[in-house]
CSV table of C-alpha atoms in Angstrom, one decimal:
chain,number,residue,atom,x,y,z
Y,1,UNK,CA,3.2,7.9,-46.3
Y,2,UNK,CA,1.9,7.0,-49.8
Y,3,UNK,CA,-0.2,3.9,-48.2
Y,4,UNK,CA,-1.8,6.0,-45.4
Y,5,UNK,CA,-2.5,8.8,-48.3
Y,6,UNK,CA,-3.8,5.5,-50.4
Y,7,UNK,CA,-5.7,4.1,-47.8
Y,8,UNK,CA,-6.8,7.5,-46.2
Y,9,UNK,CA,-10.8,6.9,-45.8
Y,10,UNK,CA,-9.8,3.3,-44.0
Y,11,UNK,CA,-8.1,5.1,-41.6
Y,12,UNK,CA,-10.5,7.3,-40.9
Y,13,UNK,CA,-12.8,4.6,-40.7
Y,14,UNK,CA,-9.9,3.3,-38.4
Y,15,UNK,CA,-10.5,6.5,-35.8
Y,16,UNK,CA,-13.8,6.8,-36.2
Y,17,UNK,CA,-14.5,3.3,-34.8
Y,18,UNK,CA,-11.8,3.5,-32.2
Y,19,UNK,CA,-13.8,6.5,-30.8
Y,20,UNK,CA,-16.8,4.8,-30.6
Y,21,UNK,CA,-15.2,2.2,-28.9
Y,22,UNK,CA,-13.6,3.9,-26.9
Y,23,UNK,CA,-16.9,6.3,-25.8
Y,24,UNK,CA,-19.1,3.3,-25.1
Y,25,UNK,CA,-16.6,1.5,-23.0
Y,26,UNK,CA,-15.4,5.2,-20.9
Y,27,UNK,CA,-17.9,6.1,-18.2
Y,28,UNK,CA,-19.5,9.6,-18.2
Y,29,UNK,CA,-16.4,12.0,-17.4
Y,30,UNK,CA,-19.1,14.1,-15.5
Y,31,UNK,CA,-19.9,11.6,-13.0
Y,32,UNK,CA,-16.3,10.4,-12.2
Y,33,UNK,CA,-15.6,14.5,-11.5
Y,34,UNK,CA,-18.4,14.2,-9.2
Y,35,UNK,CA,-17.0,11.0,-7.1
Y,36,UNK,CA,-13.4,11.2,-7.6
Y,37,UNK,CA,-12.4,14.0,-8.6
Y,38,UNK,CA,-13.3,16.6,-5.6
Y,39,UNK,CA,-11.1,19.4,-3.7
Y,40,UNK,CA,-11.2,19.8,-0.2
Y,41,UNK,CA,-12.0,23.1,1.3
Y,42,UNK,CA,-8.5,24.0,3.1
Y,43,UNK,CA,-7.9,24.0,6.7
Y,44,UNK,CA,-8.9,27.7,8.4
Y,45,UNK,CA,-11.9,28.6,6.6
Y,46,UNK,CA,-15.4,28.8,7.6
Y,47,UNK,CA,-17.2,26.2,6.0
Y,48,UNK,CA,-14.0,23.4,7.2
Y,49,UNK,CA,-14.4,25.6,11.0
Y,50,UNK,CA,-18.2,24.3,10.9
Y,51,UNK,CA,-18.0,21.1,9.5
Y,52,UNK,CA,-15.3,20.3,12.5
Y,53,UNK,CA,-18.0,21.8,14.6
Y,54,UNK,CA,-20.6,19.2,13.3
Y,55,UNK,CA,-18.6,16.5,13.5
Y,56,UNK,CA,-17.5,17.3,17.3
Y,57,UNK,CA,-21.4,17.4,17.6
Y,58,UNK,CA,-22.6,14.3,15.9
Y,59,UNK,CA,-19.9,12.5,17.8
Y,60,UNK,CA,-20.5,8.7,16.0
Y,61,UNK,CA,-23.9,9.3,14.9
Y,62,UNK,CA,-23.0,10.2,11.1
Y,63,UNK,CA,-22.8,6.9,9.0
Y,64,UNK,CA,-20.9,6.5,5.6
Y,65,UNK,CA,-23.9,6.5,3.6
Y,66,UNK,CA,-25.0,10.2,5.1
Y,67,UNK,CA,-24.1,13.8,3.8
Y,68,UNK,CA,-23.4,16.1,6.2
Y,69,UNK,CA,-24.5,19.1,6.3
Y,70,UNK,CA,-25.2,22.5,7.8
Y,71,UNK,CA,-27.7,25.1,7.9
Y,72,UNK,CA,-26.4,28.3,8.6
Y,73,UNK,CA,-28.9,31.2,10.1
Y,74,UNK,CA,-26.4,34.8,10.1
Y,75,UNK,CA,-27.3,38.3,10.7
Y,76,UNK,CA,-25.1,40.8,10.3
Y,77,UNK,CA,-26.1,42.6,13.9
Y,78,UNK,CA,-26.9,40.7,17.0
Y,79,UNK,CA,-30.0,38.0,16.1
Y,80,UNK,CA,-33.4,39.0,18.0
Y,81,UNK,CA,-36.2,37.5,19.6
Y,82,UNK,CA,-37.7,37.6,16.1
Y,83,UNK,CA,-34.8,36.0,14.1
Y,84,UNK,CA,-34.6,33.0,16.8
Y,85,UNK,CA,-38.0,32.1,16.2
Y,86,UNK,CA,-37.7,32.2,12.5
Y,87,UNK,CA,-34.9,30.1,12.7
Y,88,UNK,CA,-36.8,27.7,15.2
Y,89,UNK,CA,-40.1,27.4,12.3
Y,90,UNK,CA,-37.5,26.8,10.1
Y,91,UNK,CA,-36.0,23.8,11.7
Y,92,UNK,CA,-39.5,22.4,12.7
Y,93,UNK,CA,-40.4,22.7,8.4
Y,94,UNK,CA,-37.4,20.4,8.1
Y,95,UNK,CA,-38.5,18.2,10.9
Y,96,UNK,CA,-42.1,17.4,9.3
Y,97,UNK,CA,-40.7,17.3,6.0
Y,98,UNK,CA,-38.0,15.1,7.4
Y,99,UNK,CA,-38.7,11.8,5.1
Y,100,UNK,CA,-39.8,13.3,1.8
Y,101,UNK,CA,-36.0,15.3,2.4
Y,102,UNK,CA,-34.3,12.1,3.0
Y,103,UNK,CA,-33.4,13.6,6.2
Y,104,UNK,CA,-32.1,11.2,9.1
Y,105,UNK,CA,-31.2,13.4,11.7
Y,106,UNK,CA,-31.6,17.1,13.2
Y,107,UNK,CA,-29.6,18.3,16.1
Y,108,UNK,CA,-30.0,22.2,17.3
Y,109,UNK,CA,-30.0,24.2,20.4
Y,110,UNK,CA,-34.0,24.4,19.9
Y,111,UNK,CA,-34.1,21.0,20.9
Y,112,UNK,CA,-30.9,20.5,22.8
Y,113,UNK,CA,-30.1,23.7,25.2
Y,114,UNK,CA,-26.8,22.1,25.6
Y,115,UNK,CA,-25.5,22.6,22.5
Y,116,UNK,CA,-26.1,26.1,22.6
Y,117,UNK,CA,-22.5,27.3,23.3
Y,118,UNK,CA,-21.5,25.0,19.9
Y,119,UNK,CA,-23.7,25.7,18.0
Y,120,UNK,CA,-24.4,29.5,18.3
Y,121,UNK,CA,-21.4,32.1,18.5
Y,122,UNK,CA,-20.5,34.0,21.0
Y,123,UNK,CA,-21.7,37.7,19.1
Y,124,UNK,CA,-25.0,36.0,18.0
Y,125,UNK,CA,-24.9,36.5,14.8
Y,126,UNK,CA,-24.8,32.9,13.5
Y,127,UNK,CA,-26.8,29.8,14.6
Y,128,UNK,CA,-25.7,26.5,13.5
Y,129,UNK,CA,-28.0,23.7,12.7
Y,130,UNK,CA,-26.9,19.9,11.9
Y,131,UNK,CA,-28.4,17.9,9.5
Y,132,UNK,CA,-27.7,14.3,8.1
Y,133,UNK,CA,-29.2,13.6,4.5
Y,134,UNK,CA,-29.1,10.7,2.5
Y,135,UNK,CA,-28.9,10.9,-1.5
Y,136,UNK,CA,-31.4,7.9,-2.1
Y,137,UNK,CA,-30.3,8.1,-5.5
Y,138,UNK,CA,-30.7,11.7,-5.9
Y,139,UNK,CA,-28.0,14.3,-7.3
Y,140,UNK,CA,-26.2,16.3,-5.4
Y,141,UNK,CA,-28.4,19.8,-7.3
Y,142,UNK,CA,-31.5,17.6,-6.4
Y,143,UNK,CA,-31.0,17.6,-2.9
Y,144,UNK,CA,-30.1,21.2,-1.9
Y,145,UNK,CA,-32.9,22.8,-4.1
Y,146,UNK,CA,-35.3,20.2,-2.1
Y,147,UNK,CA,-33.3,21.5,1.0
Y,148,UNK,CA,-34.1,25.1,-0.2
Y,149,UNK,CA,-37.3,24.7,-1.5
Y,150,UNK,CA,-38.5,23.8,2.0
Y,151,UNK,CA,-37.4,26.9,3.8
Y,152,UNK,CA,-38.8,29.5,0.5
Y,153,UNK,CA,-40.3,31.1,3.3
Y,154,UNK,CA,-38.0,32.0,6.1
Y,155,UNK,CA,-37.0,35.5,6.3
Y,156,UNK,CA,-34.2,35.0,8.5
Y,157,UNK,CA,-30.5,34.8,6.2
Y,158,UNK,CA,-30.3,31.5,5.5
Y,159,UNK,CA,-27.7,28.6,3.6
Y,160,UNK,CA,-26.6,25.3,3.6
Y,161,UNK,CA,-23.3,24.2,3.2
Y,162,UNK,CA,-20.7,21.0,3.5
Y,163,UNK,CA,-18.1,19.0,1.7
Y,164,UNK,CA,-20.8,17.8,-1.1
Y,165,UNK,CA,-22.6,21.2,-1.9
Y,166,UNK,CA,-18.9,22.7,-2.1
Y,167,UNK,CA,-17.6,19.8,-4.6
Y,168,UNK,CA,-21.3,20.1,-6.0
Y,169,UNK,CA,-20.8,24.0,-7.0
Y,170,UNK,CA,-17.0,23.0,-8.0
Y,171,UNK,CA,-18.4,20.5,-10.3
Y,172,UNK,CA,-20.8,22.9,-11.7
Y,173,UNK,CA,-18.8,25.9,-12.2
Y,174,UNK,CA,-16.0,23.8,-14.0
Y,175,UNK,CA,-18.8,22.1,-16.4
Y,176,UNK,CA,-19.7,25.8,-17.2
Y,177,UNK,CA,-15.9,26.7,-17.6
Y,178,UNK,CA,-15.5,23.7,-19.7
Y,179,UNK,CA,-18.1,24.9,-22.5
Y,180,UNK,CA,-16.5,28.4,-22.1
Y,181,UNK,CA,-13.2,27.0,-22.9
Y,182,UNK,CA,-13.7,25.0,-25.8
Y,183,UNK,CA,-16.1,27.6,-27.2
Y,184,UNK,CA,-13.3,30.0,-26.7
Y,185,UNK,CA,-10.4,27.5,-27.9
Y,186,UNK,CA,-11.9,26.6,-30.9
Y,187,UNK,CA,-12.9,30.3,-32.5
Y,188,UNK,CA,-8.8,31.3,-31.5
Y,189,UNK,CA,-7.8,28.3,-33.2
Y,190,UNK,CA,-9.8,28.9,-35.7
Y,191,UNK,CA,-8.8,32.7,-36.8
Y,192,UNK,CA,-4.8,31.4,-36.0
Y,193,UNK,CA,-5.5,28.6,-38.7
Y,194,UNK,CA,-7.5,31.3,-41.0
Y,195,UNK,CA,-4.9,33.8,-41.2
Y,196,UNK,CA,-1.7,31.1,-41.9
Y,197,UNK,CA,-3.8,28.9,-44.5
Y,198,UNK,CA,-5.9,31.6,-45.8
Y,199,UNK,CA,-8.4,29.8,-46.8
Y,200,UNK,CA,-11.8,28.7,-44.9
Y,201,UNK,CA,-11.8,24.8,-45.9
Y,202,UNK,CA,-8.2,24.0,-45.0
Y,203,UNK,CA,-8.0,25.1,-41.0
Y,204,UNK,CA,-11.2,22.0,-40.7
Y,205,UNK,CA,-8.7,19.6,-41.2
Y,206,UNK,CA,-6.7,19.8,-38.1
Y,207,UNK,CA,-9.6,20.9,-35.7
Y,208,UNK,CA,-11.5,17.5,-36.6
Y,209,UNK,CA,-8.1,15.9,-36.2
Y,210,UNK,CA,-7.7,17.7,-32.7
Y,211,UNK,CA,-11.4,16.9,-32.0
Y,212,UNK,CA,-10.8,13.2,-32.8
Y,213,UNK,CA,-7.6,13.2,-30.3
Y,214,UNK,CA,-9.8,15.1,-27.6
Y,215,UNK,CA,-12.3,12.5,-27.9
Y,216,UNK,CA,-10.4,9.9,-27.6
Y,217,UNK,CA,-8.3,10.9,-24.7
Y,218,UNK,CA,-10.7,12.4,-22.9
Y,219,UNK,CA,-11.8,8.5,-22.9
Y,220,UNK,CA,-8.7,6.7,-22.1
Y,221,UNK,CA,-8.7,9.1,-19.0
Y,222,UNK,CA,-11.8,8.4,-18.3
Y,223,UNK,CA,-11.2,4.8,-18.3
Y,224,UNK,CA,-8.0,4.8,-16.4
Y,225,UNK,CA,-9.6,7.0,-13.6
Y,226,UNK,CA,-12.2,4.6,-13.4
Y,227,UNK,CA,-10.0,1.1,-13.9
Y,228,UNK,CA,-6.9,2.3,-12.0
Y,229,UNK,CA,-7.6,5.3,-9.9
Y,230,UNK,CA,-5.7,7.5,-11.9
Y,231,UNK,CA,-5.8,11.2,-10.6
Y,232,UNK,CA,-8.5,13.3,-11.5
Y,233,UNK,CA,-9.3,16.9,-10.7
Y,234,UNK,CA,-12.7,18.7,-11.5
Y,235,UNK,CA,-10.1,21.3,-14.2
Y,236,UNK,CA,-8.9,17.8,-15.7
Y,237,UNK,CA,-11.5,18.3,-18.8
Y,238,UNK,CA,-10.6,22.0,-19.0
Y,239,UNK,CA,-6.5,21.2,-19.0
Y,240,UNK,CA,-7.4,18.1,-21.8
Y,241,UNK,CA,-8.9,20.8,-24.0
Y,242,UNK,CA,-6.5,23.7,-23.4
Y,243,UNK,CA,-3.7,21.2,-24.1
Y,244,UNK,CA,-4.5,19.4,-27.0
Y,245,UNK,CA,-5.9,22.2,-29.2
C-alpha cells in the first residue's frame, strides 16, 4: 500500500495510458450497436406482418446488400379516389428519383394489378408499397430523411418502415438514454458522495476513478464484441454505466 501511495502519479500515469490504449485500439461503441447489436421486432406485430408480406412479394429478388423496406399509405376510413392517386404521384416521385435514392427496386399494385390483394387490405385503409434501397455508404438517418424528403409533399398518411429504420430508431433512442443516464448517474452519485464526505473536493476522487473504470471497460467490450462476437445489446452502454457507478 505504501509503494502505490509512493508511486501514486505513476500509476496514474499507468491508467491514463492504458486508456488511451485501450480507446485507440476499441472501435466506435456506436457503430458496433448499429451492426451487431440490433433487436428484432417480435413475431405478431405489424411492422414483422408486413415485412413477411414483402418478402412473400419480392420472392428472390432482394439481395444481401439491399434494405428492405416499406412504405406504408393508411387512412383511418376507407381510402378514396383521391388518396389512391396521391399515393400513385407518390410512388412515381420515388421512381424518377430512383438513383439519386439509391433505390433498386419498386413493386406496387400501380404497376402490378396482381399484387393488389397483398399489397392492399381488405378494409382499404392501408396500401403497401415495396422498396429495395442500398446504403452506398450512407447512414441509416441519411437514408430515410432522403426517403422522406422526397415525398414532403404528399398529403396522403404516409411512413416507411423495416428491420433497419426500427434498429435505426433503437439505436437512436438508446444514444439519447445513454446521455440521460450518465447525466443522471453522475449528479445522484454525486449528492450520495457529498452528504457521506461532506466536503466538495473529496467525492472527485472516486467519480474520476469510476470514470477511468467506465472508460476502460466500455473498451474491452468494445474490443471483444468486435474480436470475438461477444453479445451486445443497444442498452449494453446504458447497463455499463448504471453498473459501474
Amino acid at each position: 500500500m505504501r509503494s502505490i501511495i509512493k508511486g501514486k502519479w505513476f500509476v496514474l500515469a499507468a491508467w491514463i495510458a492504458i486508456i488511451a490504449v485501450l480507446f485507440m485500439a476499441a472501435p466506435n461503441m456506436e457503430e458496433l450497436v448499429r451492426e451487431k447489436g440490433q433487436i428484432n421486432v417480435p413475431d405478431g406485430y405489424s411492422s414483422t406482418l408486413a415485412e413477411e408480406i414483402l418478402t412473400e412479394v419480392q420472392s428472390n429478388e432482394n439481395s444481401g446488400n439491399e434494405l428492405q423496406t416499406a412504405l406504408v399509405f393508411h387512412s383511418h376510413k376507407k381510402l378514396t379516389k383521391e388518396d389512391y392517386a396521391n399515393a400513385e404521384k407518390a410512388v412515381t416521385q420515388l421512381e424518377k428519383n430512383k438513383r439519386e435514392l439509391g433505390i433498386t427496386s419498386i413493386l406496387s399494385h400501380f404497376n402490378q394489378e396482381e399484387l393488389k390483394e397483398q399489397l392492399v387490405s381488405e378494409d382499404e385503409k392501408t396500401i403497401l408499397v415495396s422498396i429495395n434501397v442500398t446504403a452506398d455508404g450512407r447512414e441509416g438517418k441519411e437514408i430515410s430523411n432522403d426517403l422522406y424528403k422526397v415525398l414532403d409533399n404528399v398529403e396522403l398518411e404516409h411512413y416507411y418502415t423495416g428491420n433497419w429504420l426500427i434498429a435505426e430508431d433503437l439505436v437512436t433512442n438508446s444514444e439519447e438514454g445513454l446521455k440521460k443516464t450518465e447525466g443522471i448517474t453522475v449528479v445522484f452519485i454525486l449528492i450520495v458522495l457529498l452528504l457521506v464526505f461532506k466536503s466538495a473536493i473529496a467525492p472527485i476522487i472516486p467519480l474520476v476513478t469510476v470514470g477511468f473504470s467506465y472508460l476502460a471497460a466500455q473498451s474491452i467490450v468494445a474490443i471483444l464484441v468486435d474480436k470475438v462476437n461477444f453479445p451486445l445489446s443497444t442498452f449494453t452502454q446504458i447497463f455499463l454505466v448504471a453498473v459501474l457507478f
